[in-house]
Amino acid sequence: MADKRKVVIDCDTGVDDAMALLLCLKRLDVLGITTVGGNVGLQNTQRNTRYVTEIAGRTDVPVFAGYAKPLLVPLQDASYVHGAGGLGNIQVPEPQKPLEKQHAVDFIIETFMDQNDVSLITLGPLTNIAQALLKEPRLAQRIPDILTMGGSTAGGNATAAAEFNIFVDPEAAKLVFESGIPIRMVGLNLTRQQVATPEMRDRVKAIGNPAAQFAARLFGDREGKPGRDSFCDACAVMWMIDPTVITKSAKMHVTVETRGEFTRGMTVCDIRGFRSDVPPSDIAHEYHFDPLPAGGTPNVEVALELDAPRFDRVLLETLEMYS
Ligand code: RIB
Ligand code: CA
């Protein structure tokens, strides 16, 4: 695919992953999609992913199954948010498209060891990525960049402190965040700026093609659920599809709490250098001063501001491309 960014996507296909996949399968050169246990169990996340490739008319894109559970702890899923099957009240028939036999981790290792110009996008818990780094440590020098939906500079959703993707597997997330691979992080502080509205659902539905009809049903699962009315994963992939959708970002040190009694899974973002000198705003979105004592070396570029109308425009334009 001429001039489209080559990516591998790792996801735990639930409602917002599905919306993100519709965007990526049309706008990016998706070499493969790896799946992980997260929103729901792996059997459902891999099946949902195969189903979405059929809806998108992209059954040429291989789908792989990875790890069903986190590195050290049992899986705590989000079926209370995404429904038992993972796609809300959308009943998903068994897809015709087969699952690849190769393990997701081996596909990730093979792809990034063999190719230099592929980006990694993660939309679920980071278990597969951590397992790949453990199995092939040279990956840390081979993966050029990771775009991840996860974490937050300001509070969680799975707990008061932790965002779901990080909360499910904090050990995996800490390993990835401290790997040295350049990371762009789209956290809840950003995704909360995007709201799925009934008006947008109606505009999506009016497009009329099968992908848009499916997307309209995904809206149905989000509406009227304050705090759950964002397509978090779609916000993340927008940063690669149309970078102008993210209007402000900042580099800072981020690591993951793995032992806190109340904060396990929190992304500890060092925002001290961004303390605003314009009360009452909390943090400025420009670097202000060196915190004392000096914080850790900035290792993550954190998305801070979203152009929500532009998000809606790119979503509509992409779904129209399926006609
Ligand atoms: O916290 C939101 C994230 O957790 C999204 O990726 C959603 O799909 C769930 O995996
Ligand atoms: Ca997800």
GROMACS .gro file of C-alpha atoms and ligand atoms in nm:
model
  334
    1MET     CA    1   0.000   0.000   0.000
    2ALA     CA    2   0.167   0.312  -0.127
    3ASP     CA    3   0.264   0.570   0.139
    4LYS     CA    4   0.050   0.422   0.417
    5ARG     CA    5   0.231   0.375   0.748
    6LYS     CA    6   0.308   0.006   0.808
    7VAL     CA    7   0.180  -0.108   1.148
    8VAL     CA    8   0.121  -0.409   1.366
    9ILE     CA    9  -0.177  -0.369   1.599
   10ASP     CA   10  -0.209  -0.551   1.931
   11CYS     CA   11  -0.560  -0.532   2.076
   12ASP     CA   12  -0.825  -0.682   2.304
   13THR     CA   13  -1.116  -0.623   2.072
   14GLY     CA   14  -1.397  -0.472   2.254
   15VAL     CA   15  -1.615  -0.188   2.138
   16ASP     CA   16  -1.355   0.086   2.104
   17ASP     CA   17  -1.088  -0.147   1.964
   18ALA     CA   18  -1.338  -0.237   1.690
   19MET     CA   19  -1.383   0.131   1.602
   20ALA     CA   20  -1.006   0.179   1.598
   21LEU     CA   21  -0.962  -0.123   1.369
   22LEU     CA   22  -1.213   0.018   1.119
   23LEU     CA   23  -1.002   0.335   1.107
   24CYS     CA   24  -0.668   0.151   1.075
   25LEU     CA   25  -0.780  -0.106   0.818
   26LYS     CA   26  -0.868   0.177   0.580
   27ARG     CA   27  -0.602   0.437   0.662
   28LEU     CA   28  -0.290   0.238   0.751
   29ASP     CA   29  -0.098  -0.057   0.606
   30VAL     CA   30  -0.185  -0.319   0.871
   31LEU     CA   31   0.060  -0.608   0.841
   32GLY     CA   32  -0.112  -0.811   1.111
   33ILE     CA   33  -0.332  -0.790   1.420
   34THR     CA   34  -0.235  -0.968   1.741
   35THR     CA   35  -0.487  -1.027   2.015
   36VAL     CA   36  -0.468  -1.055   2.393
   37GLY     CA   37  -0.699  -1.127   2.684
   38GLY     CA   38  -0.832  -0.798   2.821
   39ASN     CA   39  -1.177  -0.650   2.776
   40VAL     CA   40  -1.301  -1.007   2.753
   41GLY     CA   41  -1.130  -1.345   2.726
   42LEU     CA   42  -0.889  -1.421   2.440
   43GLN     CA   43  -1.135  -1.654   2.266
   44ASN     CA   44  -1.369  -1.357   2.225
   45THR     CA   45  -1.109  -1.089   2.153
   46GLN     CA   46  -0.955  -1.291   1.871
   47ARG     CA   47  -1.296  -1.384   1.731
   48ASN     CA   48  -1.418  -1.023   1.747
   49THR     CA   49  -1.102  -0.912   1.570
   50ARG     CA   50  -1.150  -1.162   1.287
   51TYR     CA   51  -1.513  -1.046   1.260
   52VAL     CA   52  -1.410  -0.681   1.226
   53THR     CA   53  -1.166  -0.766   0.943
   54GLU     CA   54  -1.463  -0.925   0.762
   55ILE     CA   55  -1.682  -0.619   0.819
   56ALA     CA   56  -1.397  -0.405   0.684
   57GLY     CA   57  -1.347  -0.628   0.381
   58ARG     CA   58  -0.988  -0.691   0.491
   59THR     CA   59  -0.974  -1.063   0.551
   60ASP     CA   60  -0.628  -1.045   0.388
   61VAL     CA   61  -0.494  -0.908   0.718
   62PRO     CA   62  -0.379  -1.198   0.940
   63VAL     CA   63  -0.511  -1.222   1.297
   64PHE     CA   64  -0.308  -1.397   1.568
   65ALA     CA   65  -0.391  -1.509   1.921
   66GLY     CA   66  -0.147  -1.423   2.198
   67TYR     CA   67  -0.165  -1.454   2.574
   68ALA     CA   68  -0.495  -1.516   2.749
   69LYS     CA   69  -0.377  -1.381   3.083
   70PRO     CA   70  -0.133  -1.130   3.231
   71LEU     CA   71   0.226  -1.212   3.329
   72LEU     CA   72   0.166  -1.274   3.698
   73VAL     CA   73  -0.198  -1.234   3.793
   74PRO     CA   74  -0.535  -1.370   3.678
   75LEU     CA   75  -0.716  -1.174   3.407
   76GLN     CA   76  -0.963  -0.917   3.540
   77ASP     CA   77  -1.170  -0.843   3.231
   78ALA     CA   78  -1.401  -0.552   3.147
   79SER     CA   79  -1.705  -0.752   3.041
   80TYR     CA   80  -1.903  -0.523   3.274
   81VAL     CA   81  -1.827  -0.248   3.020
   82HIS     CA   82  -1.803  -0.429   2.685
   83GLY     CA   83  -2.055  -0.708   2.746
   84ALA     CA   84  -1.984  -1.080   2.777
   85GLY     CA   85  -1.887  -1.116   2.411
   86GLY     CA   86  -1.692  -0.791   2.399
   87LEU     CA   87  -1.891  -0.598   2.138
   88GLY     CA   88  -2.176  -0.481   2.355
   89ASN     CA   89  -2.509  -0.621   2.245
   90ILE     CA   90  -2.377  -0.704   1.897
   91GLN     CA   91  -2.405  -1.079   1.855
   92VAL     CA   92  -2.097  -1.189   1.660
   93PRO     CA   93  -2.134  -1.496   1.437
   94GLU     CA   94  -1.829  -1.725   1.408
   95PRO     CA   95  -1.621  -1.553   1.139
   96GLN     CA   96  -1.527  -1.735   0.819
   97LYS     CA   97  -1.179  -1.590   0.843
   98PRO     CA   98  -0.950  -1.837   1.022
   99LEU     CA   99  -0.718  -1.752   1.309
  100GLU     CA  100  -0.349  -1.781   1.220
  101LYS     CA  101  -0.168  -2.080   1.369
  102GLN     CA  102   0.143  -1.879   1.457
  103HIS     CA  103   0.148  -1.738   1.812
  104ALA     CA  104   0.107  -1.360   1.830
  105VAL     CA  105   0.437  -1.317   2.013
  106ASP     CA  106   0.626  -1.505   1.741
  107PHE     CA  107   0.461  -1.290   1.472
  108ILE     CA  108   0.563  -0.975   1.660
  109ILE     CA  109   0.922  -1.096   1.697
  110GLU     CA  110   0.947  -1.210   1.335
  111THR     CA  111   0.800  -0.888   1.194
  112PHE     CA  112   1.013  -0.642   1.391
  113MET     CA  113   1.333  -0.843   1.362
  114ASP     CA  114   1.288  -0.862   0.983
  115GLN     CA  115   1.154  -0.511   0.902
  116ASN     CA  116   1.272  -0.160   0.995
  117ASP     CA  117   0.981   0.066   0.903
  118VAL     CA  118   0.690  -0.081   1.099
  119SER     CA  119   0.525   0.092   1.397
  120LEU     CA  120   0.355  -0.092   1.683
  121ILE     CA  121   0.011   0.017   1.801
  122THR     CA  122  -0.124  -0.129   2.128
  123LEU     CA  123  -0.487  -0.101   2.229
  124GLY     CA  124  -0.507  -0.348   2.517
  125PRO     CA  125  -0.302  -0.482   2.807
  126LEU     CA  126   0.069  -0.503   2.717
  127THR     CA  127   0.114  -0.874   2.795
  128ASN     CA  128   0.203  -0.982   2.439
  129ILE     CA  129   0.455  -0.701   2.398
  130ALA     CA  130   0.624  -0.777   2.729
  131GLN     CA  131   0.637  -1.148   2.649
  132ALA     CA  132   0.791  -1.069   2.310
  133LEU     CA  133   1.057  -0.850   2.475
  134LEU     CA  134   1.132  -1.126   2.726
  135LYS     CA  135   1.159  -1.389   2.453
  136GLU     CA  136   1.369  -1.169   2.220
  137PRO     CA  137   1.538  -0.884   2.412
  138ARG     CA  138   1.684  -0.743   2.089
  139LEU     CA  139   1.330  -0.622   2.006
  140ALA     CA  140   1.395  -0.321   2.232
  141GLN     CA  141   1.637  -0.197   1.968
  142ARG     CA  142   1.424  -0.311   1.675
  143ILE     CA  143   1.077  -0.163   1.744
  144PRO     CA  144   1.106   0.201   1.626
  145ASP     CA  145   0.806   0.334   1.815
  146ILE     CA  146   0.500   0.229   2.011
  147LEU     CA  147   0.171   0.417   2.003
  148THR     CA  148  -0.028   0.297   2.302
  149MET     CA  149  -0.375   0.360   2.438
  150GLY     CA  150  -0.322   0.337   2.810
  151GLY     CA  151  -0.259   0.515   3.135
  152SER     CA  152  -0.353   0.867   3.231
  153THR     CA  153  -0.198   1.182   3.373
  154ALA     CA  154  -0.508   1.233   3.585
  155GLY     CA  155  -0.685   0.938   3.739
  156GLY     CA  156  -0.802   0.601   3.616
  157ASN     CA  157  -1.113   0.411   3.517
  158ALA     CA  158  -1.047   0.055   3.638
  159THR     CA  159  -0.961   0.211   3.975
  160ALA     CA  160  -0.930   0.567   4.097
  161ALA     CA  161  -0.563   0.555   3.999
  162ALA     CA  162  -0.528   0.304   3.716
  163GLU     CA  163  -0.647   0.293   3.356
  164PHE     CA  164  -0.773  -0.052   3.249
  165ASN     CA  165  -0.502  -0.157   3.000
  166ILE     CA  166  -0.227  -0.084   3.250
  167PHE     CA  167  -0.429  -0.212   3.547
  168VAL     CA  168  -0.477  -0.557   3.390
  169ASP     CA  169  -0.104  -0.620   3.358
  170PRO     CA  170   0.109  -0.361   3.541
  171GLU     CA  171   0.425  -0.575   3.529
  172ALA     CA  172   0.398  -0.599   3.150
  173ALA     CA  173   0.332  -0.227   3.120
  174LYS     CA  174   0.630  -0.137   3.342
  175LEU     CA  175   0.857  -0.358   3.135
  176VAL     CA  176   0.741  -0.191   2.811
  177PHE     CA  177   0.750   0.167   2.947
  178GLU     CA  178   1.106   0.109   3.074
  179SER     CA  179   1.225  -0.072   2.760
  180GLY     CA  180   1.373   0.240   2.601
  181ILE     CA  181   1.146   0.208   2.296
  182PRO     CA  182   1.004   0.553   2.205
  183ILE     CA  183   0.644   0.558   2.330
  184ARG     CA  184   0.353   0.786   2.252
  185MET     CA  185   0.083   0.748   2.515
  186VAL     CA  186  -0.284   0.832   2.469
  187GLY     CA  187  -0.434   0.816   2.816
  188LEU     CA  188  -0.771   0.882   2.970
  189ASN     CA  189  -0.680   1.248   3.023
  190LEU     CA  190  -0.697   1.275   2.642
  191THR     CA  191  -0.971   1.026   2.556
  192ARG     CA  192  -1.215   1.190   2.798
  193GLN     CA  193  -1.215   1.486   2.558
  194GLN     CA  194  -1.390   1.271   2.294
  195VAL     CA  195  -1.761   1.196   2.347
  196ALA     CA  196  -1.976   0.964   2.135
  197THR     CA  197  -2.298   1.158   2.076
  198PRO     CA  198  -2.633   1.050   1.931
  199GLU     CA  199  -2.586   1.314   1.661
  200MET     CA  200  -2.261   1.151   1.551
  201ARG     CA  201  -2.427   0.808   1.561
  202ASP     CA  202  -2.696   0.934   1.326
  203ARG     CA  203  -2.434   1.086   1.091
  204VAL     CA  204  -2.240   0.759   1.089
  205LYS     CA  205  -2.555   0.556   1.029
  206ALA     CA  206  -2.654   0.780   0.737
  207ILE     CA  207  -2.337   0.678   0.552
  208GLY     CA  208  -2.510   0.351   0.484
  209ASN     CA  209  -2.228   0.107   0.403
  210PRO     CA  210  -2.179  -0.211   0.616
  211ALA     CA  211  -1.877  -0.070   0.800
  212ALA     CA  212  -2.067   0.246   0.893
  213GLN     CA  213  -2.373   0.046   0.997
  214PHE     CA  214  -2.152  -0.161   1.226
  215ALA     CA  215  -1.986   0.156   1.360
  216ALA     CA  216  -2.327   0.306   1.434
  217ARG     CA  217  -2.409   0.002   1.645
  218LEU     CA  218  -2.081   0.054   1.834
  219PHE     CA  219  -2.201   0.408   1.912
  220GLY     CA  220  -2.511   0.254   2.056
  221ASP     CA  221  -2.299   0.087   2.318
  222ARG     CA  222  -2.130   0.411   2.422
  223GLU     CA  223  -2.410   0.662   2.438
  224GLY     CA  224  -2.550   0.779   2.764
  225LYS     CA  225  -2.276   0.621   2.969
  226PRO     CA  226  -2.088   0.917   3.118
  227GLY     CA  227  -1.728   0.811   3.172
  228ARG     CA  228  -1.765   0.529   2.922
  229ASP     CA  229  -1.879   0.733   2.621
  230SER     CA  230  -1.539   0.762   2.454
  231PHE     CA  231  -1.383   0.547   2.185
  232CYS     CA  232  -1.050   0.547   2.367
  233ASP     CA  233  -0.869   0.326   2.119
  234ALA     CA  234  -0.993   0.529   1.824
  235CYS     CA  235  -0.843   0.841   1.984
  236ALA     CA  236  -0.508   0.664   2.005
  237VAL     CA  237  -0.490   0.550   1.642
  238MET     CA  238  -0.595   0.897   1.524
  239TRP     CA  239  -0.250   1.022   1.635
  240MET     CA  240  -0.099   0.810   1.358
  241ILE     CA  241  -0.378   0.850   1.100
  242ASP     CA  242  -0.408   1.230   1.130
  243PRO     CA  243  -0.157   1.376   1.379
  244THR     CA  244  -0.338   1.713   1.378
  245VAL     CA  245  -0.616   1.549   1.581
  246ILE     CA  246  -0.382   1.566   1.882
  247THR     CA  247  -0.320   1.939   1.925
  248LYS     CA  248  -0.091   1.927   2.227
  249SER     CA  249   0.149   1.665   2.366
  250ALA     CA  250   0.448   1.672   2.598
  251LYS     CA  251   0.746   1.452   2.677
  252MET     CA  252   0.778   1.349   3.037
  253HIS     CA  253   0.898   1.063   3.255
  254VAL     CA  254   0.634   0.794   3.297
  255THR     CA  255   0.661   0.467   3.483
  256VAL     CA  256   0.409   0.218   3.620
  257GLU     CA  257   0.326   0.150   3.984
  258THR     CA  258   0.319  -0.228   4.046
  259ARG     CA  259   0.305  -0.245   4.428
  260GLY     CA  260   0.078   0.033   4.551
  261GLU     CA  261  -0.205  -0.081   4.774
  262PHE     CA  262  -0.436   0.172   4.609
  263THR     CA  263  -0.231   0.270   4.305
  264ARG     CA  264  -0.127  -0.057   4.140
  265GLY     CA  265  -0.145   0.000   3.762
  266MET     CA  266  -0.114   0.378   3.784
  267THR     CA  267   0.099   0.550   3.521
  268VAL     CA  268   0.313   0.779   3.733
  269CYS     CA  269   0.357   1.080   3.504
  270ASP     CA  270   0.610   1.341   3.615
  271ILE     CA  271   0.416   1.659   3.541
  272ARG     CA  272   0.605   1.874   3.791
  273GLY     CA  273   0.778   2.062   3.508
  274PHE     CA  274   0.435   2.144   3.369
  275ARG     CA  275   0.285   2.303   3.679
  276SER     CA  276   0.086   2.594   3.552
  277ASP     CA  277   0.161   2.943   3.680
  278VAL     CA  278  -0.190   3.045   3.580
  279PRO     CA  279  -0.418   2.937   3.866
  280PRO     CA  280  -0.651   2.754   3.878
  281SER     CA  281  -0.540   2.549   3.579
  282ASP     CA  282  -0.368   2.234   3.700
  283ILE     CA  283  -0.091   2.169   3.447
  284ALA     CA  284   0.028   2.387   3.166
  285HIS     CA  285   0.071   2.203   2.841
  286GLU     CA  286   0.406   2.366   2.775
  287TYR     CA  287   0.716   2.281   2.971
  288HIS     CA  288   0.764   2.547   3.238
  289PHE     CA  289   1.062   2.465   3.455
  290ASP     CA  290   1.291   2.187   3.577
  291PRO     CA  291   1.131   2.020   3.876
  292LEU     CA  292   1.339   1.992   4.193
  293PRO     CA  293   1.460   1.733   4.265
  294ALA     CA  294   1.515   1.653   3.897
  295GLY     CA  295   1.260   1.403   3.771
  296GLY     CA  296   1.342   1.098   3.558
  297THR     CA  297   1.451   1.131   3.196
  298PRO     CA  298   1.145   1.194   2.976
  299ASN     CA  299   1.069   0.858   2.809
  300VAL     CA  300   0.712   0.905   2.690
  301GLU     CA  301   0.534   1.163   2.473
  302VAL     CA  302   0.195   1.207   2.638
  303ALA     CA  303  -0.108   1.333   2.444
  304LEU     CA  304  -0.272   1.625   2.624
  305GLU     CA  305  -0.526   1.797   2.398
  306LEU     CA  306  -0.769   1.662   2.135
  307ASP     CA  307  -0.933   1.843   1.847
  308ALA     CA  308  -1.268   1.668   1.899
  309PRO     CA  309  -1.443   1.813   1.590
  310ARG     CA  310  -1.150   1.698   1.376
  311PHE     CA  311  -1.175   1.350   1.535
  312ASP     CA  312  -1.538   1.336   1.423
  313ARG     CA  313  -1.451   1.458   1.072
  314VAL     CA  314  -1.177   1.198   1.022
  315LEU     CA  315  -1.402   0.923   1.156
  316LEU     CA  316  -1.684   1.016   0.916
  317GLU     CA  317  -1.447   1.055   0.620
  318THR     CA  318  -1.288   0.716   0.689
  319LEU     CA  319  -1.621   0.535   0.720
  320GLU     CA  320  -1.732   0.698   0.394
  321MET     CA  321  -1.423   0.549   0.229
  322TYR     CA  322  -1.580   0.205   0.285
  323SER     CA  323  -1.858   0.290   0.038
  324RIB     O1  324  -0.929   0.216   2.941
  324RIB     C1  325  -0.969   0.201   2.807
  324RIB     C2  326  -0.899   0.087   2.742
  324RIB     O2  327  -0.930  -0.034   2.809
  324RIB     C3  328  -0.944   0.064   2.597
  324RIB     O3  329  -0.838   0.007   2.525
  324RIB     C4  330  -1.056  -0.034   2.611
  324RIB     O4  331  -1.074  -0.113   2.493
  324RIB     C5  332  -1.005  -0.119   2.723
  324RIB     O5  333  -0.917  -0.216   2.667
  325CA      CA  334  -0.875  -0.197   2.401
   0.00000   0.00000   0.00000
